[in-house]
mmCIF file of C-alpha atoms in Angstrom:
data_model
loop_
_atom_site.group_PDB
_atom_site.id
_atom_site.type_symbol
_atom_site.label_atom_id
_atom_site.label_comp_id
_atom_site.label_asym_id
_atom_site.label_seq_id
_atom_site.Cartn_x
_atom_site.Cartn_y
_atom_site.Cartn_z
ATOM 1 C CA UNK A 1 -115.736 -21.974 -29.060
ATOM 2 C CA UNK A 2 -112.757 -19.618 -29.056
ATOM 3 C CA UNK A 3 -110.127 -21.140 -26.779
ATOM 4 C CA UNK A 4 -107.873 -19.339 -24.324
ATOM 5 C CA UNK A 5 -104.452 -20.860 -23.702
ATOM 6 C CA UNK A 6 -102.576 -19.378 -20.758
ATOM 7 C CA UNK A 7 -98.796 -19.403 -20.568
ATOM 8 C CA UNK A 8 -97.771 -20.443 -17.049
ATOM 9 C CA UNK A 9 -94.304 -20.414 -15.535
ATOM 10 C CA UNK A 10 -95.174 -22.557 -12.524
ATOM 11 C CA UNK A 11 -97.682 -25.181 -11.418
ATOM 12 C CA UNK A 12 -99.147 -22.671 -8.957
ATOM 13 C CA UNK A 13 -99.870 -20.380 -11.901
ATOM 14 C CA UNK A 14 -101.356 -23.265 -13.883
ATOM 15 C CA UNK A 15 -103.754 -24.014 -11.035
ATOM 16 C CA UNK A 16 -104.719 -20.338 -10.853
ATOM 17 C CA UNK A 17 -105.340 -20.243 -14.606
ATOM 18 C CA UNK A 18 -107.411 -23.424 -14.475
ATOM 19 C CA UNK A 19 -109.617 -22.104 -11.679
ATOM 20 C CA UNK A 20 -110.148 -18.895 -13.675
ATOM 21 C CA UNK A 21 -111.370 -20.793 -16.741
ATOM 22 C CA UNK A 22 -108.337 -21.331 -18.994
ATOM 23 C CA UNK A 23 -108.971 -23.935 -21.668
ATOM 24 C CA UNK A 24 -105.363 -25.073 -21.892
ATOM 25 C CA UNK A 25 -102.010 -24.417 -20.215
ATOM 26 C CA UNK A 26 -98.654 -23.938 -21.874
ATOM 27 C CA UNK A 27 -96.250 -24.895 -19.075
ATOM 28 C CA UNK A 28 -92.813 -23.279 -19.150
ATOM 29 C CA UNK A 29 -89.881 -22.304 -17.015
ATOM 30 C CA UNK A 30 -87.854 -19.077 -17.200
ATOM 31 C CA UNK A 31 -90.139 -16.197 -18.111
ATOM 32 C CA UNK A 32 -87.105 -13.935 -18.623
ATOM 33 C CA UNK A 33 -85.937 -16.104 -21.557
ATOM 34 C CA UNK A 34 -89.336 -16.450 -23.153
ATOM 35 C CA UNK A 35 -89.971 -19.972 -21.895
ATOM 36 C CA UNK A 36 -87.766 -23.025 -21.400
ATOM 37 C CA UNK A 37 -88.502 -26.695 -20.717
ATOM 38 C CA UNK A 38 -90.027 -27.101 -17.234
ATOM 39 C CA UNK A 39 -88.390 -29.339 -14.642
ATOM 40 C CA UNK A 40 -89.384 -32.945 -14.017
ATOM 41 C CA UNK A 41 -90.923 -31.911 -10.713
ATOM 42 C CA UNK A 42 -93.079 -29.289 -12.415
ATOM 43 C CA UNK A 43 -94.146 -31.775 -15.068
ATOM 44 C CA UNK A 44 -95.074 -34.412 -12.522
ATOM 45 C CA UNK A 45 -97.073 -32.025 -10.321
ATOM 46 C CA UNK A 46 -98.852 -30.606 -13.364
ATOM 47 C CA UNK A 47 -99.948 -34.091 -14.403
ATOM 48 C CA UNK A 48 -101.162 -34.857 -10.890
ATOM 49 C CA UNK A 49 -102.946 -31.628 -10.083
ATOM 50 C CA UNK A 50 -104.036 -29.805 -13.254
ATOM 51 C CA UNK A 51 -107.155 -31.104 -14.965
ATOM 52 C CA UNK A 52 -107.266 -29.009 -18.146
ATOM 53 C CA UNK A 53 -104.881 -30.005 -20.969
ATOM 54 C CA UNK A 54 -101.270 -29.054 -20.266
ATOM 55 C CA UNK A 55 -98.810 -28.651 -23.136
ATOM 56 C CA UNK A 56 -95.225 -28.271 -21.875
ATOM 57 C CA UNK A 57 -92.751 -26.338 -23.969
ATOM 58 C CA UNK A 58 -89.591 -28.152 -25.036
ATOM 59 C CA UNK A 59 -86.869 -25.566 -25.468
ATOM 60 C CA UNK A 60 -83.466 -26.448 -24.020
ATOM 61 C CA UNK A 61 -81.997 -22.933 -23.990
ATOM 62 C CA UNK A 62 -82.762 -19.305 -24.709
ATOM 63 C CA UNK A 63 -81.722 -17.532 -27.883
ATOM 64 C CA UNK A 64 -82.373 -18.688 -31.422
ATOM 65 C CA UNK A 65 -84.075 -21.856 -32.621
ATOM 66 C CA UNK A 66 -81.193 -23.355 -34.612
ATOM 67 C CA UNK A 67 -79.989 -26.176 -32.403
ATOM 68 C CA UNK A 68 -76.755 -28.131 -32.059
ATOM 69 C CA UNK A 69 -76.684 -31.929 -32.111
ATOM 70 C CA UNK A 70 -76.516 -31.951 -28.312
ATOM 71 C CA UNK A 71 -79.458 -29.518 -28.052
ATOM 72 C CA UNK A 72 -81.482 -31.786 -30.323
ATOM 73 C CA UNK A 73 -80.670 -34.878 -28.281
ATOM 74 C CA UNK A 74 -81.971 -33.029 -25.206
ATOM 75 C CA UNK A 75 -85.141 -32.066 -27.099
ATOM 76 C CA UNK A 76 -85.756 -35.678 -28.125
ATOM 77 C CA UNK A 77 -85.290 -37.017 -24.590
ATOM 78 C CA UNK A 78 -87.601 -34.331 -23.175
ATOM 79 C CA UNK A 79 -90.312 -35.037 -25.748
ATOM 80 C CA UNK A 80 -90.135 -38.769 -25.029
ATOM 81 C CA UNK A 81 -90.465 -38.128 -21.283
ATOM 82 C CA UNK A 82 -93.397 -35.753 -21.731
ATOM 83 C CA UNK A 83 -95.093 -38.275 -24.030
ATOM 84 C CA UNK A 84 -94.556 -41.135 -21.571
ATOM 85 C CA UNK A 85 -95.964 -39.032 -18.723
ATOM 86 C CA UNK A 86 -99.238 -38.776 -20.638
ATOM 87 C CA UNK A 87 -99.421 -35.097 -21.539
ATOM 88 C CA UNK A 88 -101.996 -34.026 -24.108
ATOM 89 C CA UNK A 89 -99.560 -32.008 -26.173
ATOM 90 C CA UNK A 90 -96.125 -30.511 -26.534
ATOM 91 C CA UNK A 91 -94.856 -27.133 -27.744
ATOM 92 C CA UNK A 92 -91.672 -27.138 -29.838
ATOM 93 C CA UNK A 93 -90.061 -25.603 -32.905
ATOM 94 C CA UNK A 94 -86.761 -25.440 -34.736
ATOM 95 C CA UNK A 95 -85.238 -23.705 -37.737
ATOM 96 C CA UNK A 96 -82.200 -24.346 -39.903
ATOM 97 C CA UNK A 97 -79.343 -21.922 -40.508
ATOM 98 C CA UNK A 98 -81.237 -20.186 -43.333
ATOM 99 C CA UNK A 99 -84.362 -19.541 -41.301
ATOM 100 C CA UNK A 100 -86.465 -22.336 -42.784
ATOM 101 C CA UNK A 101 -88.313 -25.040 -40.860
ATOM 102 C CA UNK A 102 -85.792 -27.764 -39.935
ATOM 103 C CA UNK A 103 -87.778 -30.487 -41.677
ATOM 104 C CA UNK A 104 -85.620 -33.549 -40.935
ATOM 105 C CA UNK A 105 -85.624 -32.789 -37.229
ATOM 106 C CA UNK A 106 -89.297 -31.816 -37.138
ATOM 107 C CA UNK A 107 -90.164 -35.144 -38.809
ATOM 108 C CA UNK A 108 -88.351 -36.868 -35.964
ATOM 109 C CA UNK A 109 -90.170 -34.686 -33.435
ATOM 110 C CA UNK A 110 -93.519 -35.674 -34.939
ATOM 111 C CA UNK A 111 -92.592 -39.359 -34.783
ATOM 112 C CA UNK A 112 -91.468 -39.098 -31.160
ATOM 113 C CA UNK A 113 -94.567 -37.148 -30.138
ATOM 114 C CA UNK A 114 -96.872 -40.079 -30.773
ATOM 115 C CA UNK A 115 -100.466 -39.093 -30.072
ATOM 116 C CA UNK A 116 -99.617 -35.731 -28.524
ATOM 117 C CA UNK A 117 -100.843 -32.594 -30.263
ATOM 118 C CA UNK A 118 -97.790 -30.647 -31.451
ATOM 119 C CA UNK A 119 -97.790 -26.854 -31.335
ATOM 120 C CA UNK A 120 -95.055 -25.194 -33.389
ATOM 121 C CA UNK A 121 -94.149 -22.201 -31.239
ATOM 122 C CA UNK A 122 -92.940 -18.713 -32.081
ATOM 123 C CA UNK A 123 -89.877 -19.997 -33.903
ATOM 124 C CA UNK A 124 -92.427 -19.482 -36.688
ATOM 125 C CA UNK A 125 -92.035 -15.733 -36.187
ATOM 126 C CA UNK A 126 -88.333 -15.995 -36.974
ATOM 127 C CA UNK A 127 -88.715 -18.028 -40.173
ATOM 128 C CA UNK A 128 -87.922 -16.600 -43.601
ATOM 129 C CA UNK A 129 -91.118 -17.460 -45.483
ATOM 130 C CA UNK A 130 -94.221 -17.853 -43.309
ATOM 131 C CA UNK A 131 -96.518 -19.136 -46.062
ATOM 132 C CA UNK A 132 -94.017 -21.789 -47.158
ATOM 133 C CA UNK A 133 -93.565 -22.683 -43.488
ATOM 134 C CA UNK A 134 -97.338 -23.023 -43.082
ATOM 135 C CA UNK A 135 -97.431 -25.514 -45.970
ATOM 136 C CA UNK A 136 -94.550 -27.521 -44.499
ATOM 137 C CA UNK A 137 -96.060 -27.615 -41.022
ATOM 138 C CA UNK A 138 -99.396 -28.660 -42.514
ATOM 139 C CA UNK A 139 -97.718 -31.583 -44.257
ATOM 140 C CA UNK A 140 -95.941 -32.523 -41.029
ATOM 141 C CA UNK A 141 -99.282 -32.680 -39.236
ATOM 142 C CA UNK A 142 -98.757 -30.103 -36.484
ATOM 143 C CA UNK A 143 -101.923 -29.252 -34.588
ATOM 144 C CA UNK A 144 -101.371 -25.508 -34.260
ATOM 145 C CA UNK A 145 -98.963 -22.659 -34.844
ATOM 146 C CA UNK A 146 -98.371 -20.076 -32.120
ATOM 147 C CA UNK A 147 -97.500 -16.808 -33.803
ATOM 148 C CA UNK A 148 -97.480 -13.040 -33.427
ATOM 149 C CA UNK A 149 -97.725 -12.631 -37.185
ATOM 150 C CA UNK A 150 -93.952 -12.148 -37.353
ATOM 151 C CA UNK A 151 -94.164 -8.884 -35.445
ATOM 152 C CA UNK A 152 -93.086 -7.862 -31.955
ATOM 153 C CA UNK A 153 -96.657 -8.340 -30.805
ATOM 154 C CA UNK A 154 -99.714 -9.983 -32.308
ATOM 155 C CA UNK A 155 -101.673 -6.758 -32.681
ATOM 156 C CA UNK A 156 -99.002 -5.437 -35.049
ATOM 157 C CA UNK A 157 -99.068 -8.805 -36.783
ATOM 158 C CA UNK A 158 -102.799 -8.791 -37.523
ATOM 159 C CA UNK A 159 -102.389 -8.582 -41.345
ATOM 160 C CA UNK A 160 -100.265 -11.748 -41.535
ATOM 161 C CA UNK A 161 -102.398 -13.491 -38.913
ATOM 162 C CA UNK A 162 -105.450 -12.845 -41.100
ATOM 163 C CA UNK A 163 -103.663 -14.289 -44.142
ATOM 164 C CA UNK A 164 -102.552 -17.351 -42.186
ATOM 165 C CA UNK A 165 -106.073 -18.009 -40.877
ATOM 166 C CA UNK A 166 -107.478 -17.799 -44.400
ATOM 167 C CA UNK A 167 -104.728 -19.975 -45.897
ATOM 168 C CA UNK A 168 -104.448 -22.723 -43.298
ATOM 169 C CA UNK A 169 -105.749 -26.099 -44.390
ATOM 170 C CA UNK A 170 -104.784 -27.831 -41.168
ATOM 171 C CA UNK A 171 -102.999 -26.188 -38.230
ATOM 172 C CA UNK A 172 -104.976 -23.889 -35.977
ATOM 173 C CA UNK A 173 -103.455 -20.402 -36.045
ATOM 174 C CA UNK A 174 -103.143 -19.289 -32.421
ATOM 175 C CA UNK A 175 -102.369 -15.622 -31.828
ATOM 176 C CA UNK A 176 -99.855 -14.904 -29.076
ATOM 177 C CA UNK A 177 -97.615 -12.101 -27.745
ATOM 178 C CA UNK A 178 -99.345 -9.051 -26.373
ATOM 179 C CA UNK A 179 -102.840 -10.581 -26.494
ATOM 180 C CA UNK A 180 -104.848 -8.952 -23.739
ATOM 181 C CA UNK A 181 -108.388 -8.081 -22.726
ATOM 182 C CA UNK A 182 -108.297 -4.712 -24.478
ATOM 183 C CA UNK A 183 -107.463 -6.128 -27.923
ATOM 184 C CA UNK A 184 -109.146 -9.558 -27.915
ATOM 185 C CA UNK A 185 -111.868 -8.380 -30.272
ATOM 186 C CA UNK A 186 -109.320 -7.613 -32.983
ATOM 187 C CA UNK A 187 -108.260 -11.249 -33.157
ATOM 188 C CA UNK A 188 -111.832 -12.498 -33.071
ATOM 189 C CA UNK A 189 -112.652 -10.158 -35.960
ATOM 190 C CA UNK A 190 -110.105 -11.844 -38.266
ATOM 191 C CA UNK A 191 -111.353 -15.347 -37.482
ATOM 192 C CA UNK A 192 -108.807 -16.446 -34.875
ATOM 193 C CA UNK A 193 -110.143 -19.459 -32.953
ATOM 194 C CA UNK A 194 -107.438 -19.701 -30.285
ATOM 195 C CA UNK A 195 -105.534 -17.032 -28.365
ATOM 196 C CA UNK A 196 -102.496 -17.352 -26.125
ATOM 197 C CA UNK A 197 -101.825 -14.981 -23.242
ATOM 198 C CA UNK A 198 -99.660 -14.888 -20.144
ATOM 199 C CA UNK A 199 -102.313 -12.776 -18.365
ATOM 200 C CA UNK A 200 -99.653 -12.067 -15.792
ATOM 201 C CA UNK A 201 -98.349 -9.515 -13.347
ATOM 202 C CA UNK A 202 -95.510 -9.140 -10.882
ATOM 203 C CA UNK A 203 -96.243 -10.185 -7.312
ATOM 204 C CA UNK A 204 -94.030 -9.239 -4.352
ATOM 205 C CA UNK A 205 -91.971 -11.754 -2.411
ATOM 206 C CA UNK A 206 -93.351 -12.988 0.897
ATOM 207 C CA UNK A 207 -89.892 -12.559 2.468
ATOM 208 C CA UNK A 208 -89.599 -10.003 5.245
ATOM 209 C CA UNK A 209 -85.810 -10.250 5.475
ATOM 210 C CA UNK A 210 -84.152 -9.004 2.301
ATOM 211 C CA UNK A 211 -80.383 -9.193 2.026
ATOM 212 C CA UNK A 212 -78.993 -6.021 0.465
ATOM 213 C CA UNK A 213 -76.086 -5.969 -1.956
ATOM 214 C CA UNK A 214 -76.329 -9.603 -3.133
ATOM 215 C CA UNK A 215 -78.044 -10.714 -6.338
ATOM 216 C CA UNK A 216 -78.430 -14.009 -8.177
ATOM 217 C CA UNK A 217 -78.987 -12.257 -11.500
ATOM 218 C CA UNK A 218 -76.463 -10.756 -13.915
ATOM 219 C CA UNK A 219 -78.865 -7.854 -14.426
ATOM 220 C CA UNK A 220 -78.495 -5.810 -11.252
ATOM 221 C CA UNK A 221 -81.689 -3.879 -12.077
ATOM 222 C CA UNK A 222 -83.898 -6.956 -11.715
ATOM 223 C CA UNK A 223 -86.010 -7.042 -8.553
ATOM 224 C CA UNK A 224 -85.419 -10.517 -7.134
ATOM 225 C CA UNK A 225 -88.009 -9.949 -4.441
ATOM 226 C CA UNK A 226 -90.867 -10.252 -6.890
ATOM 227 C CA UNK A 227 -91.899 -12.839 -9.440
ATOM 228 C CA UNK A 228 -94.183 -13.150 -12.438
ATOM 229 C CA UNK A 229 -97.506 -14.847 -11.847
ATOM 230 C CA UNK A 230 -100.807 -15.435 -13.638
ATOM 231 C CA UNK A 231 -103.553 -12.957 -12.764
ATOM 232 C CA UNK A 232 -106.624 -15.125 -12.233
ATOM 233 C CA UNK A 233 -109.024 -12.208 -12.443
ATOM 234 C CA UNK A 234 -107.591 -11.256 -15.823
ATOM 235 C CA UNK A 235 -107.922 -14.819 -17.136
ATOM 236 C CA UNK A 236 -111.546 -14.875 -16.007
ATOM 237 C CA UNK A 237 -112.228 -11.508 -17.648
ATOM 238 C CA UNK A 238 -110.692 -12.687 -20.923
ATOM 239 C CA UNK A 239 -112.766 -15.878 -20.899
ATOM 240 C CA UNK A 240 -115.933 -13.878 -20.257
ATOM 241 C CA UNK A 241 -115.063 -11.468 -23.081
ATOM 242 C CA UNK A 242 -114.462 -14.350 -25.487
ATOM 243 C CA UNK A 243 -117.811 -15.870 -24.559
ATOM 244 C CA UNK A 244 -119.548 -12.596 -25.346
ATOM 245 C CA UNK A 245 -118.053 -12.354 -28.835
ATOM 246 C CA UNK A 246 -118.320 -16.066 -29.638
ATOM 247 C CA UNK A 247 -121.438 -16.708 -31.763
ATOM 248 C CA UNK A 248 -121.543 -20.363 -30.707
ATOM 249 C CA UNK A 249 -121.516 -19.386 -27.049
ATOM 250 C CA UNK A 250 -124.231 -16.812 -27.640
ATOM 251 C CA UNK A 251 -126.524 -19.340 -29.307
ATOM 252 C CA UNK A 252 -125.958 -22.076 -26.672
#
């Protein structure tokens, strides 16, 4: 069965995605920075209230994936906490200064992760040699690689995604970034078995009083009286579309 992972920036969104049929949740904070480690409160509520597998991202800051010693200490503590809370998996990734997989640190990550499934996230899309990185991540034992095929979106990255699917002897290649209902079939056609989508939209604030002239954001163009949320109807439509193109689902 082709699996749909939904990227969620809150527990409310995770619950919406679960009800709509998501197979797995990537739980994050900070949509504007591409996903950061969620808070303890979010982690705890996700464990208590979400039934499908939840894989929190561990990313201590925005920007690149080459981390300082302090950053790495934070990553290790977060992974240990997520492991001890009983999560099914964790999403993490790091590179060295030359754009290669940071093998010594990733070995430590794998050791700390215990029985959790490790997804190497889109740091993969910033690495220098994707095929060499695939071999290294295979040897490390990561469960999957989330990638756009080293392009701005996964549709543009289809050629590399196809090569990765054909070459992988271990990690599942999960297509992500710009995966939507209208292009799902293109990923199915190249043999992708897992797709990752935010399936989201902006929803307006419930506040009636809106203070003018004050903002919490350095970007004055950002509308702070709206927020990004999972679109349950879109998740359901994507799951239905995947079922239609999945030969195993058709023969069940």
